[in-house]
mmCIF file with all atom_site columns, N, CA and C in Angstrom:
data_model
loop_
_atom_site.group_PDB
_atom_site.id
_atom_site.type_symbol
_atom_site.label_atom_id
_atom_site.label_alt_id
_atom_site.label_comp_id
_atom_site.label_asym_id
_atom_site.label_entity_id
_atom_site.label_seq_id
_atom_site.pdbx_PDB_ins_code
_atom_site.Cartn_x
_atom_site.Cartn_y
_atom_site.Cartn_z
_atom_site.occupancy
_atom_site.B_iso_or_equiv
_atom_site.pdbx_formal_charge
_atom_site.auth_seq_id
_atom_site.auth_comp_id
_atom_site.auth_asym_id
_atom_site.auth_atom_id
_atom_site.pdbx_PDB_model_num
ATOM 1   N N  . UNK H 1 1  ? 6.769   -8.349 -4.353  1.00 0.00 ? 1  UNK H N  1
ATOM 2   C CA . UNK H 1 1  ? 5.993   -8.707 -5.707  1.00 0.00 ? 1  UNK H CA 1
ATOM 3   C C  . UNK H 1 1  ? 5.894   -7.635 -6.408  1.00 0.00 ? 1  UNK H C  1
ATOM 4   N N  . UNK H 1 2  ? 6.025   -6.332 -5.929  1.00 0.00 ? 2  UNK H N  1
ATOM 5   C CA . UNK H 1 2  ? 5.877   -5.015 -6.923  1.00 0.00 ? 2  UNK H CA 1
ATOM 6   C C  . UNK H 1 2  ? 6.955   -5.122 -7.753  1.00 0.00 ? 2  UNK H C  1
ATOM 7   N N  . UNK H 1 3  ? 7.893   -5.602 -7.347  1.00 0.00 ? 3  UNK H N  1
ATOM 8   C CA . UNK H 1 3  ? 9.249   -5.593 -8.452  1.00 0.00 ? 3  UNK H CA 1
ATOM 9   C C  . UNK H 1 3  ? 8.896   -6.673 -9.401  1.00 0.00 ? 3  UNK H C  1
ATOM 10  N N  . UNK H 1 4  ? 8.387   -7.828 -9.028  1.00 0.00 ? 4  UNK H N  1
ATOM 11  C CA . UNK H 1 4  ? 7.888   -8.949 -9.920  1.00 0.00 ? 4  UNK H CA 1
ATOM 12  C C  . UNK H 1 4  ? 6.833   -8.331 -11.086 1.00 0.00 ? 4  UNK H C  1
ATOM 13  N N  . UNK H 1 5  ? 5.844   -7.758 -10.512 1.00 0.00 ? 5  UNK H N  1
ATOM 14  C CA . UNK H 1 5  ? 4.850   -7.013 -11.246 1.00 0.00 ? 5  UNK H CA 1
ATOM 15  C C  . UNK H 1 5  ? 5.291   -6.201 -12.332 1.00 0.00 ? 5  UNK H C  1
ATOM 16  N N  . UNK H 1 6  ? 6.218   -5.375 -11.994 1.00 0.00 ? 6  UNK H N  1
ATOM 17  C CA . UNK H 1 6  ? 6.780   -4.345 -12.909 1.00 0.00 ? 6  UNK H CA 1
ATOM 18  C C  . UNK H 1 6  ? 7.734   -5.147 -13.869 1.00 0.00 ? 6  UNK H C  1
ATOM 19  N N  . UNK H 1 7  ? 8.270   -6.143 -13.706 1.00 0.00 ? 7  UNK H N  1
ATOM 20  C CA . UNK H 1 7  ? 9.304   -6.952 -14.395 1.00 0.00 ? 7  UNK H CA 1
ATOM 21  C C  . UNK H 1 7  ? 8.469   -7.545 -15.425 1.00 0.00 ? 7  UNK H C  1
ATOM 22  N N  . UNK H 1 8  ? 7.527   -8.335 -15.107 1.00 0.00 ? 8  UNK H N  1
ATOM 23  C CA . UNK H 1 8  ? 6.666   -9.014 -16.018 1.00 0.00 ? 8  UNK H CA 1
ATOM 24  C C  . UNK H 1 8  ? 5.621   -8.285 -16.682 1.00 0.00 ? 8  UNK H C  1
ATOM 25  N N  . UNK H 1 9  ? 5.265   -7.240 -16.600 1.00 0.00 ? 9  UNK H N  1
ATOM 26  C CA . UNK H 1 9  ? 4.427   -6.403 -17.467 1.00 0.00 ? 9  UNK H CA 1
ATOM 27  C C  . UNK H 1 9  ? 4.962   -5.582 -18.519 1.00 0.00 ? 9  UNK H C  1
ATOM 28  N N  . UNK H 1 10 ? 4.355   -5.545 -19.555 1.00 0.00 ? 10 UNK H N  1
ATOM 29  C CA . UNK H 1 10 ? 5.161   -4.754 -20.769 1.00 0.00 ? 10 UNK H CA 1
ATOM 30  C C  . UNK H 1 10 ? 5.067   -3.086 -20.398 1.00 0.00 ? 10 UNK H C  1
ATOM 31  N N  . UNK H 1 11 ? 6.607   -2.582 -20.639 1.00 0.00 ? 11 UNK H N  1
ATOM 32  C CA . UNK H 1 11 ? 6.875   -1.067 -20.208 1.00 0.00 ? 11 UNK H CA 1
ATOM 33  C C  . UNK H 1 11 ? 5.626   -0.158 -20.880 1.00 0.00 ? 11 UNK H C  1
ATOM 34  N N  . UNK H 1 12 ? 5.169   -0.733 -21.955 1.00 0.00 ? 12 UNK H N  1
ATOM 35  C CA . UNK H 1 12 ? 4.094   0.072  -22.685 1.00 0.00 ? 12 UNK H CA 1
ATOM 36  C C  . UNK H 1 12 ? 2.817   0.276  -21.704 1.00 0.00 ? 12 UNK H C  1
ATOM 37  N N  . UNK H 1 13 ? 2.356   -0.925 -20.897 1.00 0.00 ? 13 UNK H N  1
ATOM 38  C CA . UNK H 1 13 ? 1.355   -0.829 -20.146 1.00 0.00 ? 13 UNK H CA 1
ATOM 39  C C  . UNK H 1 13 ? 1.783   -0.461 -18.846 1.00 0.00 ? 13 UNK H C  1
ATOM 40  N N  . UNK H 1 14 ? 2.715   -0.198 -18.490 1.00 0.00 ? 14 UNK H N  1
ATOM 41  C CA . UNK H 1 14 ? 3.437   0.406  -17.087 1.00 0.00 ? 14 UNK H CA 1
ATOM 42  C C  . UNK H 1 14 ? 2.191   0.566  -15.949 1.00 0.00 ? 14 UNK H C  1
ATOM 43  N N  . UNK H 1 15 ? 2.183   -0.751 -15.082 1.00 0.00 ? 15 UNK H N  1
ATOM 44  C CA . UNK H 1 15 ? 0.773   -0.589 -14.085 1.00 0.00 ? 15 UNK H CA 1
ATOM 45  C C  . UNK H 1 15 ? 1.444   0.445  -13.022 1.00 0.00 ? 15 UNK H C  1
ATOM 46  N N  . UNK H 1 16 ? 0.265   1.039  -12.471 1.00 0.00 ? 16 UNK H N  1
ATOM 47  C CA . UNK H 1 16 ? 0.264   1.780  -11.129 1.00 0.00 ? 16 UNK H CA 1
ATOM 48  C C  . UNK H 1 16 ? 0.433   0.758  -10.141 1.00 0.00 ? 16 UNK H C  1
ATOM 49  N N  . UNK H 1 17 ? 1.677   0.725  -9.719  1.00 0.00 ? 17 UNK H N  1
ATOM 50  C CA . UNK H 1 17 ? 1.743   -0.263 -8.396  1.00 0.00 ? 17 UNK H CA 1
ATOM 51  C C  . UNK H 1 17 ? 1.549   0.579  -7.253  1.00 0.00 ? 17 UNK H C  1
ATOM 52  N N  . UNK H 1 18 ? 1.034   -0.195 -6.113  1.00 0.00 ? 18 UNK H N  1
ATOM 53  C CA . UNK H 1 18 ? 1.002   0.401  -4.704  1.00 0.00 ? 18 UNK H CA 1
ATOM 54  C C  . UNK H 1 18 ? 1.003   -0.711 -3.820  1.00 0.00 ? 18 UNK H C  1
ATOM 55  N N  . UNK H 1 19 ? 1.775   -0.691 -2.890  1.00 0.00 ? 19 UNK H N  1
ATOM 56  C CA . UNK H 1 19 ? 1.771   -1.578 -1.689  1.00 0.00 ? 19 UNK H CA 1
ATOM 57  C C  . UNK H 1 19 ? 1.262   -1.299 -0.583  1.00 0.00 ? 19 UNK H C  1
ATOM 58  N N  . UNK H 1 20 ? 0.339   -2.093 0.058   1.00 0.00 ? 20 UNK H N  1
ATOM 59  C CA . UNK H 1 20 ? -0.056  -1.749 1.607   1.00 0.00 ? 20 UNK H CA 1
ATOM 60  C C  . UNK H 1 20 ? 0.506   -2.732 2.536   1.00 0.00 ? 20 UNK H C  1
ATOM 61  N N  . UNK H 1 21 ? 1.021   -2.146 3.476   1.00 0.00 ? 21 UNK H N  1
ATOM 62  C CA . UNK H 1 21 ? 1.842   -3.154 4.518   1.00 0.00 ? 21 UNK H CA 1
ATOM 63  C C  . UNK H 1 21 ? 1.629   -2.569 5.736   1.00 0.00 ? 21 UNK H C  1
ATOM 64  N N  . UNK H 1 22 ? 1.763   -3.312 6.665   1.00 0.00 ? 22 UNK H N  1
ATOM 65  C CA . UNK H 1 22 ? 1.731   -2.754 8.134   1.00 0.00 ? 22 UNK H CA 1
ATOM 66  C C  . UNK H 1 22 ? 1.535   -3.819 9.329   1.00 0.00 ? 22 UNK H C  1
ATOM 67  N N  . UNK H 1 23 ? 1.734   -3.798 10.506  1.00 0.00 ? 23 UNK H N  1
ATOM 68  C CA . UNK H 1 23 ? 1.490   -4.602 11.552  1.00 0.00 ? 23 UNK H CA 1
ATOM 69  C C  . UNK H 1 23 ? -0.182  -4.466 11.716  1.00 0.00 ? 23 UNK H C  1
ATOM 70  N N  . UNK H 1 24 ? -0.682  -5.189 11.030  1.00 0.00 ? 24 UNK H N  1
ATOM 71  C CA . UNK H 1 24 ? -2.227  -5.205 11.188  1.00 0.00 ? 24 UNK H CA 1
ATOM 72  C C  . UNK H 1 24 ? -2.866  -6.688 10.820  1.00 0.00 ? 24 UNK H C  1
ATOM 73  N N  . UNK H 1 25 ? -4.182  -6.804 11.210  1.00 0.00 ? 25 UNK H N  1
ATOM 74  C CA . UNK H 1 25 ? -4.820  -8.162 10.868  1.00 0.00 ? 25 UNK H CA 1
ATOM 75  C C  . UNK H 1 25 ? -6.021  -7.746 10.266  1.00 0.00 ? 25 UNK H C  1
ATOM 76  N N  . UNK H 1 26 ? -6.350  -8.308 9.310   1.00 0.00 ? 26 UNK H N  1
ATOM 77  C CA . UNK H 1 26 ? -7.512  -8.245 8.612   1.00 0.00 ? 26 UNK H CA 1
ATOM 78  C C  . UNK H 1 26 ? -8.616  -8.588 9.312   1.00 0.00 ? 26 UNK H C  1
ATOM 79  N N  . UNK H 1 27 ? -8.695  -9.471 10.263  1.00 0.00 ? 27 UNK H N  1
ATOM 80  C CA . UNK H 1 27 ? -9.823  -9.617 11.202  1.00 0.00 ? 27 UNK H CA 1
ATOM 81  C C  . UNK H 1 27 ? -10.014 -8.417 12.150  1.00 0.00 ? 27 UNK H C  1
ATOM 82  N N  . UNK H 1 28 ? -9.030  -7.735 12.638  1.00 0.00 ? 28 UNK H N  1
ATOM 83  C CA . UNK H 1 28 ? -9.599  -6.535 13.322  1.00 0.00 ? 28 UNK H CA 1
ATOM 84  C C  . UNK H 1 28 ? -9.944  -5.458 12.596  1.00 0.00 ? 28 UNK H C  1
ATOM 85  N N  . UNK H 1 29 ? -9.299  -5.220 11.431  1.00 0.00 ? 29 UNK H N  1
ATOM 86  C CA . UNK H 1 29 ? -9.894  -4.194 10.296  1.00 0.00 ? 29 UNK H CA 1
ATOM 87  C C  . UNK H 1 29 ? -11.146 -4.266 10.180  1.00 0.00 ? 29 UNK H C  1
ATOM 88  N N  . UNK H 1 30 ? -11.678 -5.880 9.955   1.00 0.00 ? 30 UNK H N  1
ATOM 89  C CA . UNK H 1 30 ? -12.985 -5.927 9.617   1.00 0.00 ? 30 UNK H CA 1
ATOM 90  C C  . UNK H 1 30 ? -13.848 -5.805 10.718  1.00 0.00 ? 30 UNK H C  1
ATOM 91  N N  . UNK H 1 31 ? -13.504 -6.008 11.726  1.00 0.00 ? 31 UNK H N  1
ATOM 92  C CA . UNK H 1 31 ? -14.201 -5.754 12.992  1.00 0.00 ? 31 UNK H CA 1
ATOM 93  C C  . UNK H 1 31 ? -14.307 -4.302 13.240  1.00 0.00 ? 31 UNK H C  1
ATOM 94  N N  . UNK H 1 32 ? -13.799 -3.260 12.645  1.00 0.00 ? 32 UNK H N  1
ATOM 95  C CA . UNK H 1 32 ? -13.843 -2.073 12.823  1.00 0.00 ? 32 UNK H CA 1
ATOM 96  C C  . UNK H 1 32 ? -12.880 -1.395 13.972  1.00 0.00 ? 32 UNK H C  1
ATOM 97  N N  . UNK H 1 33 ? -12.028 -2.187 14.242  1.00 0.00 ? 33 UNK H N  1
ATOM 98  C CA . UNK H 1 33 ? -11.021 -1.780 15.303  1.00 0.00 ? 33 UNK H CA 1
ATOM 99  C C  . UNK H 1 33 ? -10.026 -0.908 14.692  1.00 0.00 ? 33 UNK H C  1
ATOM 100 N N  . UNK H 1 34 ? -9.533  0.124  15.482  1.00 0.00 ? 34 UNK H N  1
ATOM 101 C CA . UNK H 1 34 ? -8.600  1.078  14.839  1.00 0.00 ? 34 UNK H CA 1
ATOM 102 C C  . UNK H 1 34 ? -7.258  0.406  14.297  1.00 0.00 ? 34 UNK H C  1
ATOM 103 N N  . UNK H 1 35 ? -6.971  0.780  12.922  1.00 0.00 ? 35 UNK H N  1
ATOM 104 C CA . UNK H 1 35 ? -6.141  0.061  12.347  1.00 0.00 ? 35 UNK H CA 1
ATOM 105 C C  . UNK H 1 35 ? -5.307  1.166  11.282  1.00 0.00 ? 35 UNK H C  1
ATOM 106 N N  . UNK H 1 36 ? -4.059  0.959  11.294  1.00 0.00 ? 36 UNK H N  1
ATOM 107 C CA . UNK H 1 36 ? -3.200  1.852  10.414  1.00 0.00 ? 36 UNK H CA 1
ATOM 108 C C  . UNK H 1 36 ? -2.059  1.135  9.670   1.00 0.00 ? 36 UNK H C  1
ATOM 109 N N  . UNK H 1 37 ? -2.038  1.524  8.244   1.00 0.00 ? 37 UNK H N  1
ATOM 110 C CA . UNK H 1 37 ? -0.983  0.904  7.478   1.00 0.00 ? 37 UNK H CA 1
ATOM 111 C C  . UNK H 1 37 ? -0.268  1.810  6.477   1.00 0.00 ? 37 UNK H C  1
ATOM 112 N N  . UNK H 1 38 ? 0.648   1.366  6.095   1.00 0.00 ? 38 UNK H N  1
ATOM 113 C CA . UNK H 1 38 ? 1.628   2.304  5.088   1.00 0.00 ? 38 UNK H CA 1
ATOM 114 C C  . UNK H 1 38 ? 1.165   1.935  3.635   1.00 0.00 ? 38 UNK H C  1
ATOM 115 N N  . UNK H 1 39 ? 0.801   2.696  2.909   1.00 0.00 ? 39 UNK H N  1
ATOM 116 C CA . UNK H 1 39 ? 0.569   2.490  1.652   1.00 0.00 ? 39 UNK H CA 1
ATOM 117 C C  . UNK H 1 39 ? 1.833   3.245  0.693   1.00 0.00 ? 39 UNK H C  1
ATOM 118 N N  . UNK H 1 40 ? 2.310   2.273  0.016   1.00 0.00 ? 40 UNK H N  1
ATOM 119 C CA . UNK H 1 40 ? 3.528   3.054  -0.539  1.00 0.00 ? 40 UNK H CA 1
ATOM 120 C C  . UNK H 1 40 ? 3.588   2.900  -2.257  1.00 0.00 ? 40 UNK H C  1
ATOM 121 N N  . UNK H 1 41 ? 3.955   3.898  -2.860  1.00 0.00 ? 41 UNK H N  1
ATOM 122 C CA . UNK H 1 41 ? 4.035   3.888  -4.239  1.00 0.00 ? 41 UNK H CA 1
ATOM 123 C C  . UNK H 1 41 ? 4.931   5.028  -4.689  1.00 0.00 ? 41 UNK H C  1
ATOM 124 N N  . UNK H 1 42 ? 5.464   4.595  -5.709  1.00 0.00 ? 42 UNK H N  1
ATOM 125 C CA . UNK H 1 42 ? 6.431   5.647  -6.402  1.00 0.00 ? 42 UNK H CA 1
ATOM 126 C C  . UNK H 1 42 ? 5.435   6.563  -7.105  1.00 0.00 ? 42 UNK H C  1
ATOM 127 N N  . UNK H 1 43 ? 4.290   6.410  -7.271  1.00 0.00 ? 43 UNK H N  1
ATOM 128 C CA . UNK H 1 43 ? 3.373   7.518  -7.883  1.00 0.00 ? 43 UNK H CA 1
ATOM 129 C C  . UNK H 1 43 ? 2.554   8.033  -7.002  1.00 0.00 ? 43 UNK H C  1
ATOM 130 N N  . UNK H 1 44 ? 3.021   9.288  -6.764  1.00 0.00 ? 44 UNK H N  1
ATOM 131 C CA . UNK H 1 44 ? 2.158   10.284 -5.566  1.00 0.00 ? 44 UNK H CA 1
ATOM 132 C C  . UNK H 1 44 ? 0.801   10.584 -5.852  1.00 0.00 ? 44 UNK H C  1
ATOM 133 N N  . UNK H 1 45 ? 0.418   10.513 -6.881  1.00 0.00 ? 45 UNK H N  1
ATOM 134 C CA . UNK H 1 45 ? -0.947  10.673 -7.433  1.00 0.00 ? 45 UNK H CA 1
ATOM 135 C C  . UNK H 1 45 ? -1.675  9.638  -7.106  1.00 0.00 ? 45 UNK H C  1
ATOM 136 N N  . UNK H 1 46 ? -1.161  8.288  -7.283  1.00 0.00 ? 46 UNK H N  1
ATOM 137 C CA . UNK H 1 46 ? -1.861  6.936  -6.864  1.00 0.00 ? 46 UNK H CA 1
ATOM 138 C C  . UNK H 1 46 ? -1.958  6.928  -5.691  1.00 0.00 ? 46 UNK H C  1
ATOM 139 N N  . UNK H 1 47 ? -1.004  7.327  -4.807  1.00 0.00 ? 47 UNK H N  1
ATOM 140 C CA . UNK H 1 47 ? -0.834  6.953  -3.452  1.00 0.00 ? 47 UNK H CA 1
ATOM 141 C C  . UNK H 1 47 ? -2.048  8.016  -2.764  1.00 0.00 ? 47 UNK H C  1
ATOM 142 N N  . UNK H 1 48 ? -2.238  9.183  -3.134  1.00 0.00 ? 48 UNK H N  1
ATOM 143 C CA . UNK H 1 48 ? -3.173  10.102 -2.664  1.00 0.00 ? 48 UNK H CA 1
ATOM 144 C C  . UNK H 1 48 ? -4.591  9.643  -2.976  1.00 0.00 ? 48 UNK H C  1
ATOM 145 N N  . UNK H 1 49 ? -4.774  9.119  -4.186  1.00 0.00 ? 49 UNK H N  1
ATOM 146 C CA . UNK H 1 49 ? -6.123  8.672  -4.684  1.00 0.00 ? 49 UNK H CA 1
ATOM 147 C C  . UNK H 1 49 ? -6.664  7.582  -3.878  1.00 0.00 ? 49 UNK H C  1
ATOM 148 N N  . UNK H 1 50 ? -5.585  6.570  -3.768  1.00 0.00 ? 50 UNK H N  1
ATOM 149 C CA . UNK H 1 50 ? -5.740  5.478  -2.859  1.00 0.00 ? 50 UNK H CA 1
ATOM 150 C C  . UNK H 1 50 ? -6.014  5.770  -1.289  1.00 0.00 ? 50 UNK H C  1
ATOM 151 N N  . UNK H 1 51 ? -5.421  6.413  -0.787  1.00 0.00 ? 51 UNK H N  1
ATOM 152 C CA . UNK H 1 51 ? -5.598  7.047  0.549   1.00 0.00 ? 51 UNK H CA 1
ATOM 153 C C  . UNK H 1 51 ? -6.916  7.265  0.612   1.00 0.00 ? 51 UNK H C  1
ATOM 154 N N  . UNK H 1 52 ? -7.284  8.376  -0.237  1.00 0.00 ? 52 UNK H N  1
ATOM 155 C CA . UNK H 1 52 ? -8.794  8.847  0.010   1.00 0.00 ? 52 UNK H CA 1
ATOM 156 C C  . UNK H 1 52 ? -9.730  7.788  -0.333  1.00 0.00 ? 52 UNK H C  1
ATOM 157 N N  . UNK H 1 53 ? -9.358  6.964  -1.235  1.00 0.00 ? 53 UNK H N  1
ATOM 158 C CA . UNK H 1 53 ? -10.529 5.858  -1.422  1.00 0.00 ? 53 UNK H CA 1
ATOM 159 C C  . UNK H 1 53 ? -10.797 4.633  -0.243  1.00 0.00 ? 53 UNK H C  1
ATOM 160 N N  . UNK H 1 54 ? -9.535  4.362  0.196   1.00 0.00 ? 54 UNK H N  1
ATOM 161 C CA . UNK H 1 54 ? -9.593  3.185  1.293   1.00 0.00 ? 54 UNK H CA 1
ATOM 162 C C  . UNK H 1 54 ? -9.823  4.046  2.878   1.00 0.00 ? 54 UNK H C  1
ATOM 163 N N  . UNK H 1 55 ? -9.346  5.258  3.140   1.00 0.00 ? 55 UNK H N  1
ATOM 164 C CA . UNK H 1 55 ? -9.343  5.592  4.522   1.00 0.00 ? 55 UNK H CA 1
ATOM 165 C C  . UNK H 1 55 ? -11.023 5.747  4.910   1.00 0.00 ? 55 UNK H C  1
ATOM 166 N N  . UNK H 1 56 ? -10.866 5.336  6.523   1.00 0.00 ? 56 UNK H N  1
ATOM 167 C CA . UNK H 1 56 ? -12.197 5.430  6.816   1.00 0.00 ? 56 UNK H CA 1
ATOM 168 C C  . UNK H 1 56 ? -11.903 6.024  8.407   1.00 0.00 ? 56 UNK H C  1
ATOM 169 N N  . UNK H 1 57 ? -13.100 5.896  9.146   1.00 0.00 ? 57 UNK H N  1
ATOM 170 C CA . UNK H 1 57 ? -13.160 6.263  10.424  1.00 0.00 ? 57 UNK H CA 1
ATOM 171 C C  . UNK H 1 57 ? -12.107 5.775  11.297  1.00 0.00 ? 57 UNK H C  1
ATOM 172 N N  . UNK H 1 58 ? -11.897 4.309  11.067  1.00 0.00 ? 58 UNK H N  1
ATOM 173 C CA . UNK H 1 58 ? -11.198 3.473  11.983  1.00 0.00 ? 58 UNK H CA 1
ATOM 174 C C  . UNK H 1 58 ? -10.034 3.010  11.054  1.00 0.00 ? 58 UNK H C  1
ATOM 175 N N  . UNK H 1 59 ? -9.836  3.497  9.806   1.00 0.00 ? 59 UNK H N  1
ATOM 176 C CA . UNK H 1 59 ? -8.547  2.686  8.913   1.00 0.00 ? 59 UNK H CA 1
ATOM 177 C C  . UNK H 1 59 ? -8.004  4.083  8.384   1.00 0.00 ? 59 UNK H C  1
ATOM 178 N N  . UNK H 1 60 ? -6.778  4.121  8.823   1.00 0.00 ? 60 UNK H N  1
ATOM 179 C CA . UNK H 1 60 ? -5.803  5.100  8.517   1.00 0.00 ? 60 UNK H CA 1
ATOM 180 C C  . UNK H 1 60 ? -4.609  4.626  7.556   1.00 0.00 ? 60 UNK H C  1
ATOM 181 N N  . UNK H 1 61 ? -4.400  5.375  6.167   1.00 0.00 ? 61 UNK H N  1
ATOM 182 C CA . UNK H 1 61 ? -3.171  4.870  5.585   1.00 0.00 ? 61 UNK H CA 1
ATOM 183 C C  . UNK H 1 61 ? -2.028  5.860  5.828   1.00 0.00 ? 61 UNK H C  1
ATOM 184 N N  . UNK H 1 62 ? -0.962  5.685  5.763   1.00 0.00 ? 62 UNK H N  1
ATOM 185 C CA . UNK H 1 62 ? 0.302   6.652  5.906   1.00 0.00 ? 62 UNK H CA 1
ATOM 186 C C  . UNK H 1 62 ? 0.830   6.348  4.445   1.00 0.00 ? 62 UNK H C  1
ATOM 187 N N  . UNK H 1 63 ? 1.078   7.450  3.803   1.00 0.00 ? 63 UNK H N  1
ATOM 188 C CA . UNK H 1 63 ? 1.784   7.014  2.362   1.00 0.00 ? 63 UNK H CA 1
ATOM 189 C C  . UNK H 1 63 ? 3.471   7.564  2.445   1.00 0.00 ? 63 UNK H C  1
ATOM 190 N N  . UNK H 1 64 ? 3.873   6.845  1.592   1.00 0.00 ? 64 UNK H N  1
ATOM 191 C CA . UNK H 1 64 ? 5.443   6.702  1.561   1.00 0.00 ? 64 UNK H CA 1
ATOM 192 C C  . UNK H 1 64 ? 5.920   6.239  0.088   1.00 0.00 ? 64 UNK H C  1
ATOM 193 N N  . UNK H 1 65 ? 7.144   6.841  -0.404  1.00 0.00 ? 65 UNK H N  1
ATOM 194 C CA . UNK H 1 65 ? 7.238   6.565  -1.665  1.00 0.00 ? 65 UNK H CA 1
ATOM 195 C C  . UNK H 1 65 ? 8.433   5.295  -1.905  1.00 0.00 ? 65 UNK H C  1
ATOM 196 N N  . UNK H 1 66 ? 8.735   5.092  -0.762  1.00 0.00 ? 66 UNK H N  1
ATOM 197 C CA . UNK H 1 66 ? 9.793   3.699  -0.693  1.00 0.00 ? 66 UNK H CA 1
ATOM 198 C C  . UNK H 1 66 ? 8.884   2.455  -0.562  1.00 0.00 ? 66 UNK H C  1
ATOM 199 N N  . UNK H 1 67 ? 8.550   1.910  -1.730  1.00 0.00 ? 67 UNK H N  1
ATOM 200 C CA . UNK H 1 67 ? 7.843   0.625  -1.920  1.00 0.00 ? 67 UNK H CA 1
ATOM 201 C C  . UNK H 1 67 ? 8.598   -0.571 -1.108  1.00 0.00 ? 67 UNK H C  1
ATOM 202 N N  . UNK H 1 68 ? 9.930   -0.635 -1.570  1.00 0.00 ? 68 UNK H N  1
ATOM 203 C CA . UNK H 1 68 ? 10.663  -1.610 -1.078  1.00 0.00 ? 68 UNK H CA 1
ATOM 204 C C  . UNK H 1 68 ? 10.706  -1.817 0.578   1.00 0.00 ? 68 UNK H C  1
ATOM 205 N N  . UNK H 1 69 ? 11.196  -0.729 1.193   1.00 0.00 ? 69 UNK H N  1
ATOM 206 C CA . UNK H 1 69 ? 11.248  -0.542 2.606   1.00 0.00 ? 69 UNK H CA 1
ATOM 207 C C  . UNK H 1 69 ? 9.958   -0.863 3.303   1.00 0.00 ? 69 UNK H C  1
ATOM 208 N N  . UNK H 1 70 ? 8.957   -0.178 2.863   1.00 0.00 ? 70 UNK H N  1
ATOM 209 C CA . UNK H 1 70 ? 7.480   -0.403 3.345   1.00 0.00 ? 70 UNK H CA 1
ATOM 210 C C  . UNK H 1 70 ? 7.074   -1.567 3.309   1.00 0.00 ? 70 UNK H C  1
ATOM 211 N N  . UNK H 1 71 ? 7.465   -2.737 2.312   1.00 0.00 ? 71 UNK H N  1
ATOM 212 C CA . UNK H 1 71 ? 6.980   -3.876 2.327   1.00 0.00 ? 71 UNK H CA 1
ATOM 213 C C  . UNK H 1 71 ? 7.470   -4.800 3.326   1.00 0.00 ? 71 UNK H C  1
ATOM 214 N N  . UNK H 1 72 ? 8.869   -4.255 3.814   1.00 0.00 ? 72 UNK H N  1
ATOM 215 C CA . UNK H 1 72 ? 9.602   -5.373 4.844   1.00 0.00 ? 72 UNK H CA 1
ATOM 216 C C  . UNK H 1 72 ? 9.429   -4.796 6.340   1.00 0.00 ? 72 UNK H C  1
ATOM 217 N N  . UNK H 1 73 ? 8.421   -3.778 6.741   1.00 0.00 ? 73 UNK H N  1
ATOM 218 C CA . UNK H 1 73 ? 8.111   -3.345 8.079   1.00 0.00 ? 73 UNK H CA 1
ATOM 219 C C  . UNK H 1 73 ? 7.237   -4.473 8.499   1.00 0.00 ? 73 UNK H C  1
ATOM 220 N N  . UNK H 1 74 ? 7.955   -4.577 9.968   1.00 0.00 ? 74 UNK H N  1
ATOM 221 C CA . UNK H 1 74 ? 7.205   -5.511 10.787  1.00 0.00 ? 74 UNK H CA 1
ATOM 222 C C  . UNK H 1 74 ? 7.702   -6.812 10.488  1.00 0.00 ? 74 UNK H C  1
ATOM 223 N N  . UNK H 1 75 ? 8.671   -7.119 9.919   1.00 0.00 ? 75 UNK H N  1
ATOM 224 C CA . UNK H 1 75 ? 9.154   -8.505 9.791   1.00 0.00 ? 75 UNK H CA 1
ATOM 225 C C  . UNK H 1 75 ? 10.538  -8.493 10.532  1.00 0.00 ? 75 UNK H C  1
#
C-alpha cells in the first residue's frame, strides 16, 4: 500500500509514509499485553517521531528503513 500511496499522490505533496507491521494482534495490544511491531519508513525523522508518539510501557516499535521488506514479515 505504501507504493500505491506514493504513486497516486502528487510529487509536490510528497506524503511522509510509514508502515507498521508485525506478528501482533490488535485485541492483545488493546488489552495491554506486551506487543512489539516494526515501524518502517524511508524518512528517519518520521520513524523517530512516530516511535516516540506511539511507544508505551507494553507497546514497542522497532524502526527500519526497508518499507517493502517490513510489510512482508510474518507472511
